[in-house]
PDB file of C-alpha atoms in Angstrom:
ATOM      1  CA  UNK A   1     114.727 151.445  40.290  1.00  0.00           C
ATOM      2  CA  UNK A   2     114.872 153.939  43.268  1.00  0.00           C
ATOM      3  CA  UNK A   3     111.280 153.186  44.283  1.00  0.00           C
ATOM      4  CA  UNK A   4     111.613 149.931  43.543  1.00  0.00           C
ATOM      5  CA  UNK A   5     114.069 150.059  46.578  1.00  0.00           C
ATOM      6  CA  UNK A   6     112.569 151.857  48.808  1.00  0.00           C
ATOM      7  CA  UNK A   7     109.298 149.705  48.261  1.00  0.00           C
ATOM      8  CA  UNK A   8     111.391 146.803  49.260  1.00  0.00           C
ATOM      9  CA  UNK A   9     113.412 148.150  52.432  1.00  0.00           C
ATOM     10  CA  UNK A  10     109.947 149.781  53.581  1.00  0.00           C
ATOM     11  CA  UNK A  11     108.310 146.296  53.503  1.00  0.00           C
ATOM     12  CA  UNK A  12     111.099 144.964  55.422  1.00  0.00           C
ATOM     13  CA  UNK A  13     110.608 147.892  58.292  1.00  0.00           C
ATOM     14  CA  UNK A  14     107.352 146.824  58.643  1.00  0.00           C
ATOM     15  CA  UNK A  15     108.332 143.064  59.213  1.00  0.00           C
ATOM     16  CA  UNK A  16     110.665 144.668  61.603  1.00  0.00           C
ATOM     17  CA  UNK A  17     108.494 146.915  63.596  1.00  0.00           C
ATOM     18  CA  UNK A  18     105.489 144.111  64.397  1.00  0.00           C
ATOM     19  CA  UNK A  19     107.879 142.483  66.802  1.00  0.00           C
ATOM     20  CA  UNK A  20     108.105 146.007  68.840  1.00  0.00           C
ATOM     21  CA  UNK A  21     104.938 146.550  68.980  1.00  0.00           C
ATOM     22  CA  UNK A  22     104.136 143.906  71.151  1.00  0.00           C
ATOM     23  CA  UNK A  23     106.519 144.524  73.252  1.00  0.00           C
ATOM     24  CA  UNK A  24     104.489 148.283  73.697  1.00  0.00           C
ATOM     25  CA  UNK A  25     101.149 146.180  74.049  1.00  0.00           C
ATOM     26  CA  UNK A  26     103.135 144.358  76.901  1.00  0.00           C
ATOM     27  CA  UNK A  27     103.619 147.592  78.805  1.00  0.00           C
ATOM     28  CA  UNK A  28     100.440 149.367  77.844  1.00  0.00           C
ATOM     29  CA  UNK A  29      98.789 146.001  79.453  1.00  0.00           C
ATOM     30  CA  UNK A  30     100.188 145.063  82.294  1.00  0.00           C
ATOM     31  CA  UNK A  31     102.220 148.232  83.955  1.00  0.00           C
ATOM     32  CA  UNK A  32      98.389 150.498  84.070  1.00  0.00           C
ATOM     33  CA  UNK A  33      97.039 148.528  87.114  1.00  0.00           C
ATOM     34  CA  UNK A  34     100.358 148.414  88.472  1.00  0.00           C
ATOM     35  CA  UNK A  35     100.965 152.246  88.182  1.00  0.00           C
ATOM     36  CA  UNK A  36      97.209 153.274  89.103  1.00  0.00           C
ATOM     37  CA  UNK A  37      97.439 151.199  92.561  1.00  0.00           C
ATOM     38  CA  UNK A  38     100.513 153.049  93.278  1.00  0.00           C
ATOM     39  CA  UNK A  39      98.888 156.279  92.689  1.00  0.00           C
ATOM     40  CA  UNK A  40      96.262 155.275  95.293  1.00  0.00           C
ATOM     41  CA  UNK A  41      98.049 154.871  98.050  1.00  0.00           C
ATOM     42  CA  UNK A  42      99.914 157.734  97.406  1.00  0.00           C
ATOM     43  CA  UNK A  43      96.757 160.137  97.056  1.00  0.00           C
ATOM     44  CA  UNK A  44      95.439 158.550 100.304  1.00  0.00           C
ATOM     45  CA  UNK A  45      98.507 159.270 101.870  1.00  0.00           C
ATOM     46  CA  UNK A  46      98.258 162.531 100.940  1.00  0.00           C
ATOM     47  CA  UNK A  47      94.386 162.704 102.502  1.00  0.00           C
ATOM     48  CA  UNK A  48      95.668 161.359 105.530  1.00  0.00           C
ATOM     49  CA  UNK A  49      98.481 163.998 105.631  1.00  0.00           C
ATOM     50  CA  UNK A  50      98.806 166.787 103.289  1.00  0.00           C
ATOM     51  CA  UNK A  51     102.644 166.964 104.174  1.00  0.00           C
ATOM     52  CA  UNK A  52     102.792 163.596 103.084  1.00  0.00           C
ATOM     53  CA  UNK A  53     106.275 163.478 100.882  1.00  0.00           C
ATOM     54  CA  UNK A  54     106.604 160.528  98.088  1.00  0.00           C
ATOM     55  CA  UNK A  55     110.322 160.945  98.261  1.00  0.00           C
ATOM     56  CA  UNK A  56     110.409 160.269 102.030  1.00  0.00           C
ATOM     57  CA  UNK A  57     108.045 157.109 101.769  1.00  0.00           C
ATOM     58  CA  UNK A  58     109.299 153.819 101.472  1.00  0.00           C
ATOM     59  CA  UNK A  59     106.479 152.089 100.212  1.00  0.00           C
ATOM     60  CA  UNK A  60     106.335 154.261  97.684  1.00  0.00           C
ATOM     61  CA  UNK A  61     109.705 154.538  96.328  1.00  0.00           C
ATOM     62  CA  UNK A  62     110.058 151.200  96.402  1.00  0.00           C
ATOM     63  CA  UNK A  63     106.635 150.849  94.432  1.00  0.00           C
ATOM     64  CA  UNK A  64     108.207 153.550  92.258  1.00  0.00           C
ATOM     65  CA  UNK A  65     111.390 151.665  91.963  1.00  0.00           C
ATOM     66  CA  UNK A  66     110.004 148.056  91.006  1.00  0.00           C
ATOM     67  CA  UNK A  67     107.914 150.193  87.922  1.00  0.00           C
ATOM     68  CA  UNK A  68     111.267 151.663  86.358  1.00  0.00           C
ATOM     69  CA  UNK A  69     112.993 148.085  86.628  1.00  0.00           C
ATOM     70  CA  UNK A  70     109.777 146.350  84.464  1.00  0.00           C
ATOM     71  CA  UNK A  71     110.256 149.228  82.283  1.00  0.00           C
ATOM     72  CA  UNK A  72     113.906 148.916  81.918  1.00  0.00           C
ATOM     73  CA  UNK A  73     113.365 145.581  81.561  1.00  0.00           C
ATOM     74  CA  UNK A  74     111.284 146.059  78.391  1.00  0.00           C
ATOM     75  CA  UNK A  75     113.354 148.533  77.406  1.00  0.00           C
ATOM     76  CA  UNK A  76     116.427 145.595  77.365  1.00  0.00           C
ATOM     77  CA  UNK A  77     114.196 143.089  75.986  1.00  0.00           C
ATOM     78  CA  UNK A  78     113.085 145.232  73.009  1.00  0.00           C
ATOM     79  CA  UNK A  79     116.828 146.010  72.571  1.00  0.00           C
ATOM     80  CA  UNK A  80     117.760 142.615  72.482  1.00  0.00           C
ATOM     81  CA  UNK A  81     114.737 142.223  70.073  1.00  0.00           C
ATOM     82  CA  UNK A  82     115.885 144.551  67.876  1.00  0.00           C
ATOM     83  CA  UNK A  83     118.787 143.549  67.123  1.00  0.00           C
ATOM     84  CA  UNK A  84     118.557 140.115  66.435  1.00  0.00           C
ATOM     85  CA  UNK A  85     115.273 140.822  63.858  1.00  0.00           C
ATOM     86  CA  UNK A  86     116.697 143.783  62.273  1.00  0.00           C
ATOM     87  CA  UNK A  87     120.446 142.160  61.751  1.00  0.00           C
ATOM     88  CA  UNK A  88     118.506 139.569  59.944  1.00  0.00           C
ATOM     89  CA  UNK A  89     116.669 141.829  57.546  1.00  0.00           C
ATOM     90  CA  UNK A  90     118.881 144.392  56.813  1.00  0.00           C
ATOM     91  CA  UNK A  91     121.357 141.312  55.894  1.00  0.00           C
ATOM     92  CA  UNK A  92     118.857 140.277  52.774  1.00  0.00           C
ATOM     93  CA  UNK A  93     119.279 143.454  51.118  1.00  0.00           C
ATOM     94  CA  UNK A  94     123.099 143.510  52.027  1.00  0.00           C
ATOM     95  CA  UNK A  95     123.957 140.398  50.642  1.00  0.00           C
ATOM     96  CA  UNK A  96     121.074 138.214  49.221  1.00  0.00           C
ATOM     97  CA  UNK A  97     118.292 140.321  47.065  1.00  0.00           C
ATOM     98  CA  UNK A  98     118.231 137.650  44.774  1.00  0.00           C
ATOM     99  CA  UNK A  99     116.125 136.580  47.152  1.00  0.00           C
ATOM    100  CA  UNK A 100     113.809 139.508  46.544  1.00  0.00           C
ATOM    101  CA  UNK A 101     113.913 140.225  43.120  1.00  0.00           C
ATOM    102  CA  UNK A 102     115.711 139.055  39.789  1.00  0.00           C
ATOM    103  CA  UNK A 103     116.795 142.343  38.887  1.00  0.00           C
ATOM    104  CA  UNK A 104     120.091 143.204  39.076  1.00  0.00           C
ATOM    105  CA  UNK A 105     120.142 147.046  39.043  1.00  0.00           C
ATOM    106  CA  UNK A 106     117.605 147.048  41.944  1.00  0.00           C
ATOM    107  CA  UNK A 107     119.799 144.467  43.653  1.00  0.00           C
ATOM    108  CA  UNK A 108     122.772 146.676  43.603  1.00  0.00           C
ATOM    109  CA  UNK A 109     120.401 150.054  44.618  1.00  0.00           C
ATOM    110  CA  UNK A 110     119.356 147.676  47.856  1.00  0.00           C
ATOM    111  CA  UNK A 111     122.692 147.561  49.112  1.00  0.00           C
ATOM    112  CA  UNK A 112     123.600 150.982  50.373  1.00  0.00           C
ATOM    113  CA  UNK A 113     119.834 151.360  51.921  1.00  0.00           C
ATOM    114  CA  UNK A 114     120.690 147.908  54.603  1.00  0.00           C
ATOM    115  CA  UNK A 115     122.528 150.237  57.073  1.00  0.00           C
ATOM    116  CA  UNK A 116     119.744 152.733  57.204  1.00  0.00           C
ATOM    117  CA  UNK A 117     117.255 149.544  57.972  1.00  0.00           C
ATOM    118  CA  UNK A 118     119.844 148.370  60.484  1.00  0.00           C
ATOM    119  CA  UNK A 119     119.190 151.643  62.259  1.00  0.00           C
ATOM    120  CA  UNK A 120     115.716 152.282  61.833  1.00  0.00           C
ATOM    121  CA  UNK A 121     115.208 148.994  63.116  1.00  0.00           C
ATOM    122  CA  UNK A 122     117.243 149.244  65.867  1.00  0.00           C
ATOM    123  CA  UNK A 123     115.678 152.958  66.764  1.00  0.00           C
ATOM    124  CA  UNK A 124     112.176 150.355  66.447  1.00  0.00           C
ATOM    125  CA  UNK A 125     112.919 149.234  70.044  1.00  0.00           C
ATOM    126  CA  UNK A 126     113.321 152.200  72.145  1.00  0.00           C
ATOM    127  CA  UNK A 127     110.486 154.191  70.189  1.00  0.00           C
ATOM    128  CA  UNK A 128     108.186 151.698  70.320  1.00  0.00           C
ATOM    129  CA  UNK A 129     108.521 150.363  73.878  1.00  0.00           C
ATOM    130  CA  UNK A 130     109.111 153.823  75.270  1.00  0.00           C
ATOM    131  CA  UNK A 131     105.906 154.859  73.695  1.00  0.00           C
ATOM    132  CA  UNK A 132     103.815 152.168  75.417  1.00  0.00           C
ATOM    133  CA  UNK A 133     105.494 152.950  78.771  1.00  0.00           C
ATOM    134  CA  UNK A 134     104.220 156.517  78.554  1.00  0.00           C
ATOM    135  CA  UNK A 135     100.973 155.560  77.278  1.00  0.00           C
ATOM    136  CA  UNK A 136     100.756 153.373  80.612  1.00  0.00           C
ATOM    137  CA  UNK A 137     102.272 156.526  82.561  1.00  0.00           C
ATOM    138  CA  UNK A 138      99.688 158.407  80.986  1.00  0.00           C
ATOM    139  CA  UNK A 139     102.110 161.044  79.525  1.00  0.00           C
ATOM    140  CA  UNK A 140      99.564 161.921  76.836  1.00  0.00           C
ATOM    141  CA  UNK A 141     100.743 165.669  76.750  1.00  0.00           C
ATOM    142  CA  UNK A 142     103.947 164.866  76.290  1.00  0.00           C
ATOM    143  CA  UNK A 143     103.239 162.254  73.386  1.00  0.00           C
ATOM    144  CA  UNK A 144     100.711 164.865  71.613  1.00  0.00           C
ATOM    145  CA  UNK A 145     103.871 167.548  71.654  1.00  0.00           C
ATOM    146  CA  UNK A 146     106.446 165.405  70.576  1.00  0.00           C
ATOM    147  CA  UNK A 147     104.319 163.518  67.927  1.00  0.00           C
ATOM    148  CA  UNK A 148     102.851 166.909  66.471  1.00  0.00           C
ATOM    149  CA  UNK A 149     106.593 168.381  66.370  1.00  0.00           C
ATOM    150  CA  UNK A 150     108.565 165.339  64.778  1.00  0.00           C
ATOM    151  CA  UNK A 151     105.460 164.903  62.377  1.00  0.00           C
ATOM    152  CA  UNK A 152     105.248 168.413  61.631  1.00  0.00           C
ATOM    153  CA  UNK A 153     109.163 168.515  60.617  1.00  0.00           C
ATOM    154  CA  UNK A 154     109.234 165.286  58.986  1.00  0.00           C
ATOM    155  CA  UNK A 155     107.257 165.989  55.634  1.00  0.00           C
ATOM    156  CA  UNK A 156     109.379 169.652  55.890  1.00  0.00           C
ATOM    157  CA  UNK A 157     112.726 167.922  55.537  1.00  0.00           C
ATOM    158  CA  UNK A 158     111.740 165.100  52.515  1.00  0.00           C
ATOM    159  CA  UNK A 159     110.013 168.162  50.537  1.00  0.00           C
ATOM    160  CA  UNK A 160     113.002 169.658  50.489  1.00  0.00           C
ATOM    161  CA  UNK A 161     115.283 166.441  49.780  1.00  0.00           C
ATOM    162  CA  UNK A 162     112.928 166.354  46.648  1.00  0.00           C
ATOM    163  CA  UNK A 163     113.616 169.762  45.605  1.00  0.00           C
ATOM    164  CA  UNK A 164     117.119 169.389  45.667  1.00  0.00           C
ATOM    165  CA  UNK A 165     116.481 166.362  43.711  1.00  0.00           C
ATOM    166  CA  UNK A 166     117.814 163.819  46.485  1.00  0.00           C
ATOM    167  CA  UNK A 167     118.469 160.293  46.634  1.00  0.00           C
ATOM    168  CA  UNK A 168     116.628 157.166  48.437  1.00  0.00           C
ATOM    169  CA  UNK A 169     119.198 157.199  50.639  1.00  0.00           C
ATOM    170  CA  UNK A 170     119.097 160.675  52.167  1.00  0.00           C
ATOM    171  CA  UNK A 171     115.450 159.705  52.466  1.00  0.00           C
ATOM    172  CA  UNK A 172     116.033 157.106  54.637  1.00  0.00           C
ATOM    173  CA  UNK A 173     118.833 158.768  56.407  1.00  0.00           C
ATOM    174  CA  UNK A 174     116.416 161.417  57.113  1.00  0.00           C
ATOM    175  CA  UNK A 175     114.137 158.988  58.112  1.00  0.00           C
ATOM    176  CA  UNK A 176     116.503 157.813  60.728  1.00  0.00           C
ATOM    177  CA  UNK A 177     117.016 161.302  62.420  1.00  0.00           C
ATOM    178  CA  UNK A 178     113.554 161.326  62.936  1.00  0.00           C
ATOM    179  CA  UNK A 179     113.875 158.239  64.166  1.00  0.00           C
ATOM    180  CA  UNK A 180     116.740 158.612  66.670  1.00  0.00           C
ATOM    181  CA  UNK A 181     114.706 162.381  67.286  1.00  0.00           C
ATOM    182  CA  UNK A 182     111.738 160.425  68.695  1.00  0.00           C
ATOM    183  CA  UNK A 183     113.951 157.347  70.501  1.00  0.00           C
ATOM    184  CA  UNK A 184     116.024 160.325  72.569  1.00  0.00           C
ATOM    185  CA  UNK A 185     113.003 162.322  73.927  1.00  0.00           C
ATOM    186  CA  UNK A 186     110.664 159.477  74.646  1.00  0.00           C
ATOM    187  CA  UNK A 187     114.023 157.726  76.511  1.00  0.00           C
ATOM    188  CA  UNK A 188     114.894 160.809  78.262  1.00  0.00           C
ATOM    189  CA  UNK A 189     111.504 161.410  79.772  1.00  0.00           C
ATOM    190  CA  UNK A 190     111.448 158.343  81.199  1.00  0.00           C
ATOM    191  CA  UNK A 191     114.726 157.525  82.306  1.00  0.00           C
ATOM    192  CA  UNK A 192     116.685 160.916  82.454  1.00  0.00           C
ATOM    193  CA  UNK A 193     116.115 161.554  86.329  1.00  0.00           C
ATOM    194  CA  UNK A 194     117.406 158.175  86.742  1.00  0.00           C
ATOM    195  CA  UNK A 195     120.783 158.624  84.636  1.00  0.00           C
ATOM    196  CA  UNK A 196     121.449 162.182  86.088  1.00  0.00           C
ATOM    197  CA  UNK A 197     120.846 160.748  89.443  1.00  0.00           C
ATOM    198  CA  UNK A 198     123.330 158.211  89.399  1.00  0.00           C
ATOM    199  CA  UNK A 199     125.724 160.275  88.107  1.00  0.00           C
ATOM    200  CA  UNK A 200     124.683 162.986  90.683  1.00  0.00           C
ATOM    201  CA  UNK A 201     125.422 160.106  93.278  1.00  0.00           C
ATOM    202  CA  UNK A 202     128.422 158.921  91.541  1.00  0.00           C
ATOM    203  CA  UNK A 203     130.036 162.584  91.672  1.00  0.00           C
ATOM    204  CA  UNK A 204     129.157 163.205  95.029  1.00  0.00           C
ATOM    205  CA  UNK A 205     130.778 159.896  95.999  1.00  0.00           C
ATOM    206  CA  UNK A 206     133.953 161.259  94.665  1.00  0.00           C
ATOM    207  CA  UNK A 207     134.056 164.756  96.191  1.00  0.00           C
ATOM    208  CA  UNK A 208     133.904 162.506  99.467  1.00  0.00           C
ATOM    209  CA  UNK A 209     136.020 160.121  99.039  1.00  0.00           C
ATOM    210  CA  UNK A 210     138.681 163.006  97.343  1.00  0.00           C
ATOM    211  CA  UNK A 211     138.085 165.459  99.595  1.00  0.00           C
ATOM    212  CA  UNK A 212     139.557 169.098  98.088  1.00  0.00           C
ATOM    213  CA  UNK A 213     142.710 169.918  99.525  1.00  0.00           C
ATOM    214  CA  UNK A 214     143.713 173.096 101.408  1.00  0.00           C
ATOM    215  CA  UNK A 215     145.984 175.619  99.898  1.00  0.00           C
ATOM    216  CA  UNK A 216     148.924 175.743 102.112  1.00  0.00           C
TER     217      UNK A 216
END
């Protein structure tokens, strides 16, 4: 009965995780050409003056700029994905496995498993699209490290669920971790100078509008 669950939510996943993947092909296709042009005006820039600073440019930061806004945009859109495809599948486990098998003891083990597919479906988005914007980025070291370390851990953690004699659940919930492991690094290389810029900006806004006061 256990496997015969799992079997079931893991098929789902994969009719989930299709519908991320193109959004990765999207920004493995079109951001590349996009990315590489920007690179070469910047290197000829820097021919043309070896003092040449990218932060000082306005070409390029607004190059620069535009890239991060298609990427958050994909980001959103894969998001918005998400959501919709894996509310829909985690709901037939939830409340209709009639509709994927007659028996009623698997039915019931389905149930408790829907969250974790509502997660790991919803962790689908920013893995996926994440991963195709650093493919297009070319962060292929960074992949490589983070792949080989969340792989590497991954088998660790279900060997030992099985020695403890574990359930399908903690399975899956372990499966998530790894899941929400790989969504927060791949997120944070892209868009964690962003966040901590803004609210660099948003702090130093406040020390000048509410200026310290002087002890009297």
């Amino acid at each position: 009965t256990p496997l015969a669950a799992h079997q079931i939510i893991l098929s789902l996943f994969f009719f989930v995780s299709p519908f991320m993947e193109v959004i990765s092909q999207t920004a493995q296709t079109f951001l590349p050409p996009f990315l590489a042009r920007l690179q070469e005006y910047i290197e000829n820039k820097k021919k043309a003056d070896p003092k040449f600073d990218t932060k000082k440019d306005k070409a390029a930061q607004a190059w620069s700029k535009a890239s991060m806004q298609v990427s958050t945009n994909l980001l959103e859109l894969g998001v918005g994905v998400a959501t919709v495809v894996a509310s829909l599948a985690c709901f037939i486990p939830a409340f209709g496995g009639a509709m994927l098998t007659s028996d009623g003891i698997v039915q019931g083990a389905l149930k408790p498993l829907a969250k974790y597919l509502l997660v790991g479906g919803l962790l689908a988005a920013p893995v996926a699209v994440s991963e195709g914007i650093l493919l297009a980025r070319r962060e292929l070291g960074f992949l490589a490290t983070t792949y080989l370390a969340t792989t590497a851990l991954l088998p660790a953690a279900l060997l030992r669920i099985k020695k403890v004699g574990g359930t399908v659940e903690q399975i899956w919930g372990c499966f998530a971790i790894f899941q929400l492991t790989r969504a927060i690094a791949f997120v944070g290389k892209i868009w964690s100078r962003r966040i901590l810029g803004r609210f660099g900006a948003k702090s130093a806004g406040d020390t000048t509008e509410n200026p310290p006061k002087e002890a009297s």
